[in-house]
């Protein structure tokens, strides 16, 4: 009895209030998304708002149960929970049913369960347990490879289920590593390659080569202060390219611009090496390495994109980058979603007054595209409020994570932050066309028992750690 | 310093989160407040998406004559939630449907979705649409979606042109381009060339007010896409020849394929009984389809590429060529025949001059001669025993296109059968069979199964003296430079081209030999044109023999190679040969000089011979 009172007193009620607010707003929007004058009872379980109400009540029960369990349980059993979820992920591949081309659902009677949703908290627990173990050092090959193994195993299984979106969520755990000491430059490096990846797809090979060459020369000029040499060198390469161009035109060789620049660059590499040797400038070697690795990277991205990815993935990525537009194809969803949100204006059309989301122009509007209803009916002001609540919620979670004394709880907390951030950012981003449509739910908003329960479990285990921190 | 690291990182992570979500809010502000493209002036306005269905590509024959065109039709669509009560009697009168049907359709649409459009009445004619259009303002929630349907100006070649039908759920799942209610080619050229014919759908987005009136394009058409028409096809069919062949085959069962040997272009594909392709279009389609599908004569079945027949005596020329190539028979080799081959179970023969050389054996179609040739081939010492000889024979046979698909540009082509060693090992036992036990292969009986297409292809290979081009039905996809190079590559048989002239001479004599010289197909002779032909009478365990004839003409510069099968019609010379002869004449001279022969064929009804046994 004493114990229970402690739990209640030590619980972070701010977070719970935010949680309840988000769940409630989510339900209001699911009701609006499927609302029709013909339906009468809000408890009609044949309608999505009716069944969502049941999921919500069940989620509250689950939350209470989690709070009642001793927090050491999660620590002791972290690895078992992880392995159990892995087994579920394997068995869904064998016994699962296919929904929207993803084989990631179990059918139990009329209820559908998606194990991939629950694998997230299990992975976060396993990671936290491993990284908080005695004598753990991040900068060891064995540590990094174990971390990669723990994260990529469930992600790989989920990929096999053809659920790319849920698998991508696992990339967000990089935040945990960063918080636990991954150097800044690794993050910068990752950011640079993500940008380069987009550049490869947006620009043609020639423009990309010009950009990379330009960056290399600029870095050289800035870092070595040898402005004259860098100008000479650039002019030499460009001049050689111009001569080749003239020859190609004169002899009608039809060499593409790309090769007209690539050939001089290849010729210039030994010259640069000799220059570096004579002047003893190691920077040149570093820059050459930079140029060659980025070029190799862009080649492989190009190759993977055109030869490895399947057509529908390619189309989604192209569509997102605005390269090919096909309103009835994959761009259709995003266009519809943008119209719905855009038509909301500043103040919105008012609750239940939306026309776009009502007429099912937006597919999946109560699941992945639930934010459209928010945008259309509550307008810019309402959407901003929802986003601000999410941000406050995330910052609150960071704050709670930082006040943990045990590394295990802190690391798990950052896992929770990573997953919620990724889901919220990508889901809202995709409805307004700044992220690819990878079909992951908006936490607490999207219709569906599996995701609501999984997010609830993820969050409340963390709140349980927090409440017992002073025990 | 070390203690500051965590706070630093906490701030950086918080900073990243704040920056990302501020960016999202800025973007929202842009979409919702600044950019006016997404605005709807009043909340009562709704958007209506009208799909622009492109017309499917047209199909022309080799001379530019239209075989498949399009006609307009209109689907009446309903969005149940927008419907307000209306006068059902009036609408039913306009649409000429019963009130019950209408109410049932509305209920069905409501069950599917109250928000999404469904089809209320399919494929209204232009006339109905004209009447309906004036009254449409009374019916909120209803609108009309223009479509196109296929139409067949010449009403021929239904089997190879194929038909379009509504796309099924499985295809929609696999190819998200298709949506419920879209049409897709389900057979024939419509299916093989679906990607070329279908074009690309577009969509127009309109603003519609509460009175069901389109107020204009939404956002100045920024969200519209244009439909792209399907590509037209020029096919290789000669419409006149096709039509004539179909006419000759009325009241007969069978298949005809005619090929231009120099190119592999298919000039005519006839499968009888045939059907009027217009029967499978529009609202009458499903009823007619059921009717045709349940017909015992199987009119929907394309016998020309999907029926297996034994080749009969026409196959002797293949054995002759293999014998010549292997050196086990010479053009001057003579075998005498006293009415049959008397070794083993024996094979009977008909009356003809004896002994005959190779050319004479083709001319008179002597069974005895080919029993000898076949045994020479199989028992050839060079290949060390029956199995070696047989597999050598088999690979020669397959080089003519037998036993596998020719890969014509039609779905569902059959591959035919050439028996294998393992088949005979199972059927008899290993080592328990010899050239004598499988002797019926010598005269094209036994375990051989060939389609009329494969027989026409054999004829083309003989006309070309040893090679053929993959038979195909489309010469060009108009407006693309897509040339199917696989149709332009000659495929060589394993037989040296020098041997074909003896076969040509034998086939020439079979048609044009003197009376009494044993010629089997004199009925096929056309004055002024040297036709080379070979008759066949294919035994058939289920009833009367099939009448078979293959021929090409003119001998020196072949322009057409043809194979004709008439089921249960008896001797090749009686029915198949005159049909082939008339079709060759029609194609080469565009006229018929033997009206008596044509009349006899048009009058003939061979349908009731089906079940009779001899
Ligand atoms: Zn004989």
mmCIF file of C-alpha atoms in Angstrom, chain A residues 135-299:
data_model
loop_
_atom_site.group_PDB
_atom_site.id
_atom_site.type_symbol
_atom_site.label_atom_id
_atom_site.label_comp_id
_atom_site.label_asym_id
_atom_site.label_seq_id
_atom_site.Cartn_x
_atom_site.Cartn_y
_atom_site.Cartn_z
ATOM 1 C CA UNK A 135 32.625 -1.570 -18.022
ATOM 2 C CA UNK A 136 30.848 -0.642 -21.228
ATOM 3 C CA UNK A 137 32.901 1.608 -23.504
ATOM 4 C CA UNK A 138 31.278 3.066 -26.592
ATOM 5 C CA UNK A 139 34.477 3.390 -28.613
ATOM 6 C CA UNK A 140 35.255 -0.230 -29.080
ATOM 7 C CA UNK A 141 34.699 -2.179 -32.182
ATOM 8 C CA UNK A 142 32.923 -4.904 -30.227
ATOM 9 C CA UNK A 143 30.597 -2.397 -28.549
ATOM 10 C CA UNK A 144 29.671 -0.627 -31.754
ATOM 11 C CA UNK A 145 29.084 -3.855 -33.607
ATOM 12 C CA UNK A 146 26.922 -5.237 -30.788
ATOM 13 C CA UNK A 147 24.857 -2.042 -30.836
ATOM 14 C CA UNK A 148 24.507 -2.312 -34.598
ATOM 15 C CA UNK A 149 23.501 -5.947 -34.214
ATOM 16 C CA UNK A 150 20.843 -5.227 -31.553
ATOM 17 C CA UNK A 151 19.312 -2.462 -33.677
ATOM 18 C CA UNK A 152 19.621 -3.878 -37.155
ATOM 19 C CA UNK A 153 18.320 -7.366 -36.368
ATOM 20 C CA UNK A 154 14.705 -6.266 -35.698
ATOM 21 C CA UNK A 155 14.991 -3.610 -38.421
ATOM 22 C CA UNK A 156 16.068 -6.271 -40.917
ATOM 23 C CA UNK A 157 13.219 -8.586 -39.941
ATOM 24 C CA UNK A 158 10.763 -5.729 -40.376
ATOM 25 C CA UNK A 159 12.260 -4.943 -43.780
ATOM 26 C CA UNK A 160 11.615 -8.558 -44.734
ATOM 27 C CA UNK A 161 7.964 -7.920 -43.871
ATOM 28 C CA UNK A 162 8.075 -5.237 -46.533
ATOM 29 C CA UNK A 163 7.410 -2.527 -43.971
ATOM 30 C CA UNK A 164 10.194 -0.091 -44.845
ATOM 31 C CA UNK A 165 8.749 2.728 -42.761
ATOM 32 C CA UNK A 166 8.804 0.851 -39.448
ATOM 33 C CA UNK A 167 12.321 -0.385 -40.193
ATOM 34 C CA UNK A 168 13.588 3.145 -40.791
ATOM 35 C CA UNK A 169 12.463 4.122 -37.271
ATOM 36 C CA UNK A 170 15.479 2.223 -35.932
ATOM 37 C CA UNK A 171 17.859 4.717 -37.528
ATOM 38 C CA UNK A 172 16.619 7.205 -34.934
ATOM 39 C CA UNK A 173 18.553 5.351 -32.209
ATOM 40 C CA UNK A 174 21.624 7.214 -33.463
ATOM 41 C CA UNK A 175 20.436 9.925 -31.030
ATOM 42 C CA UNK A 176 21.131 7.578 -28.112
ATOM 43 C CA UNK A 177 24.670 7.038 -29.343
ATOM 44 C CA UNK A 178 25.142 10.749 -29.794
ATOM 45 C CA UNK A 179 23.932 11.449 -26.291
ATOM 46 C CA UNK A 180 26.259 8.762 -24.951
ATOM 47 C CA UNK A 181 29.299 10.225 -26.610
ATOM 48 C CA UNK A 182 29.400 9.698 -30.349
ATOM 49 C CA UNK A 183 31.642 12.527 -31.654
ATOM 50 C CA UNK A 184 30.074 15.565 -33.310
ATOM 51 C CA UNK A 185 31.916 14.957 -36.544
ATOM 52 C CA UNK A 186 30.193 11.591 -36.998
ATOM 53 C CA UNK A 187 26.843 13.365 -36.906
ATOM 54 C CA UNK A 188 28.105 16.033 -39.304
ATOM 55 C CA UNK A 189 29.462 13.344 -41.566
ATOM 56 C CA UNK A 190 26.119 11.535 -41.569
ATOM 57 C CA UNK A 191 24.297 14.782 -42.281
ATOM 58 C CA UNK A 192 26.701 15.478 -45.150
ATOM 59 C CA UNK A 193 26.090 12.077 -46.743
ATOM 60 C CA UNK A 194 22.330 12.446 -46.418
ATOM 61 C CA UNK A 195 22.574 15.772 -48.233
ATOM 62 C CA UNK A 196 24.867 14.205 -50.834
ATOM 63 C CA UNK A 197 22.386 11.363 -51.278
ATOM 64 C CA UNK A 198 19.644 13.842 -52.123
ATOM 65 C CA UNK A 199 21.981 15.763 -54.435
ATOM 66 C CA UNK A 200 22.806 12.600 -56.375
ATOM 67 C CA UNK A 201 19.126 12.074 -57.085
ATOM 68 C CA UNK A 202 18.263 15.687 -57.791
ATOM 69 C CA UNK A 203 21.191 16.766 -59.927
ATOM 70 C CA UNK A 204 22.666 15.026 -62.911
ATOM 71 C CA UNK A 205 26.111 13.499 -62.724
ATOM 72 C CA UNK A 206 27.866 16.435 -64.367
ATOM 73 C CA UNK A 207 26.467 19.070 -62.011
ATOM 74 C CA UNK A 208 27.307 16.849 -59.076
ATOM 75 C CA UNK A 209 30.891 16.482 -60.275
ATOM 76 C CA UNK A 210 31.196 20.249 -60.649
ATOM 77 C CA UNK A 211 29.826 20.757 -57.135
ATOM 78 C CA UNK A 212 32.128 18.168 -55.563
ATOM 79 C CA UNK A 213 35.160 19.508 -57.405
ATOM 80 C CA UNK A 214 34.217 23.024 -56.382
ATOM 81 C CA UNK A 215 33.851 22.052 -52.720
ATOM 82 C CA UNK A 216 37.217 20.279 -52.773
ATOM 83 C CA UNK A 217 39.036 23.252 -54.275
ATOM 84 C CA UNK A 218 37.279 25.652 -51.927
ATOM 85 C CA UNK A 219 38.235 23.566 -48.895
ATOM 86 C CA UNK A 220 41.809 23.459 -50.147
ATOM 87 C CA UNK A 221 41.946 27.194 -50.665
ATOM 88 C CA UNK A 222 40.432 27.952 -47.271
ATOM 89 C CA UNK A 223 42.386 25.412 -45.266
ATOM 90 C CA UNK A 224 45.818 25.728 -46.884
ATOM 91 C CA UNK A 225 45.611 29.470 -47.619
ATOM 92 C CA UNK A 226 47.323 28.756 -50.971
ATOM 93 C CA UNK A 227 44.836 30.725 -53.046
ATOM 94 C CA UNK A 228 47.109 31.107 -56.029
ATOM 95 C CA UNK A 229 47.852 27.406 -56.308
ATOM 96 C CA UNK A 230 44.212 26.457 -56.003
ATOM 97 C CA UNK A 231 43.201 28.904 -58.734
ATOM 98 C CA UNK A 232 45.974 27.586 -60.981
ATOM 99 C CA UNK A 233 44.955 24.057 -60.340
ATOM 100 C CA UNK A 234 41.258 24.700 -61.007
ATOM 101 C CA UNK A 235 42.044 26.572 -64.201
ATOM 102 C CA UNK A 236 44.321 23.732 -65.301
ATOM 103 C CA UNK A 237 41.585 21.149 -64.876
ATOM 104 C CA UNK A 238 38.937 23.324 -66.505
ATOM 105 C CA UNK A 239 41.336 24.254 -69.347
ATOM 106 C CA UNK A 240 42.070 20.616 -70.058
ATOM 107 C CA UNK A 241 38.332 19.997 -70.048
ATOM 108 C CA UNK A 242 37.834 22.856 -72.518
ATOM 109 C CA UNK A 243 40.517 21.452 -74.852
ATOM 110 C CA UNK A 244 38.852 18.043 -74.705
ATOM 111 C CA UNK A 245 35.530 19.692 -75.447
ATOM 112 C CA UNK A 246 37.019 21.391 -78.520
ATOM 113 C CA UNK A 247 38.521 18.114 -79.701
ATOM 114 C CA UNK A 248 35.264 16.291 -79.110
ATOM 115 C CA UNK A 249 33.343 18.868 -81.147
ATOM 116 C CA UNK A 250 35.961 18.979 -83.915
ATOM 117 C CA UNK A 251 36.138 15.229 -84.385
ATOM 118 C CA UNK A 252 32.475 14.774 -83.667
ATOM 119 C CA UNK A 253 33.165 12.347 -80.831
ATOM 120 C CA UNK A 254 30.094 13.289 -78.801
ATOM 121 C CA UNK A 255 31.806 12.892 -75.447
ATOM 122 C CA UNK A 256 29.404 13.824 -72.676
ATOM 123 C CA UNK A 257 30.147 16.823 -70.447
ATOM 124 C CA UNK A 258 30.537 14.470 -67.524
ATOM 125 C CA UNK A 259 33.511 12.699 -69.065
ATOM 126 C CA UNK A 260 34.956 15.986 -70.313
ATOM 127 C CA UNK A 261 35.377 16.929 -66.666
ATOM 128 C CA UNK A 262 36.074 13.481 -65.264
ATOM 129 C CA UNK A 263 39.039 12.786 -67.586
ATOM 130 C CA UNK A 264 40.981 15.971 -66.618
ATOM 131 C CA UNK A 265 40.211 15.219 -62.969
ATOM 132 C CA UNK A 266 41.675 11.732 -63.212
ATOM 133 C CA UNK A 267 44.758 13.124 -64.972
ATOM 134 C CA UNK A 268 45.072 15.771 -62.253
ATOM 135 C CA UNK A 269 45.196 13.254 -59.397
ATOM 136 C CA UNK A 270 48.875 12.205 -59.863
ATOM 137 C CA UNK A 271 49.829 15.850 -60.324
ATOM 138 C CA UNK A 272 48.113 16.694 -57.047
ATOM 139 C CA UNK A 273 49.946 13.825 -55.376
ATOM 140 C CA UNK A 274 53.333 15.061 -56.641
ATOM 141 C CA UNK A 275 52.420 18.576 -55.538
ATOM 142 C CA UNK A 276 51.513 17.278 -52.091
ATOM 143 C CA UNK A 277 54.773 15.371 -51.863
ATOM 144 C CA UNK A 278 56.946 18.291 -52.953
ATOM 145 C CA UNK A 279 55.259 20.819 -50.683
ATOM 146 C CA UNK A 280 54.649 18.358 -47.868
ATOM 147 C CA UNK A 281 50.973 19.219 -47.530
ATOM 148 C CA UNK A 282 49.044 16.327 -46.020
ATOM 149 C CA UNK A 283 45.780 18.190 -46.465
ATOM 150 C CA UNK A 284 45.862 17.348 -50.174
ATOM 151 C CA UNK A 285 45.747 13.650 -49.387
ATOM 152 C CA UNK A 286 42.784 14.174 -47.122
ATOM 153 C CA UNK A 287 40.944 16.186 -49.768
ATOM 154 C CA UNK A 288 41.674 13.605 -52.440
ATOM 155 C CA UNK A 289 40.274 10.965 -50.150
ATOM 156 C CA UNK A 290 37.221 13.155 -49.628
ATOM 157 C CA UNK A 291 36.696 13.641 -53.352
ATOM 158 C CA UNK A 292 37.141 9.983 -54.232
ATOM 159 C CA UNK A 293 34.941 8.703 -51.418
ATOM 160 C CA UNK A 294 32.131 11.123 -52.195
ATOM 161 C CA UNK A 295 32.358 10.206 -55.884
ATOM 162 C CA UNK A 296 32.253 6.507 -55.065
ATOM 163 C CA UNK A 297 29.338 7.153 -52.760
ATOM 164 C CA UNK A 298 27.396 9.012 -55.424
ATOM 165 C CA UNK A 299 28.120 6.295 -57.966
#
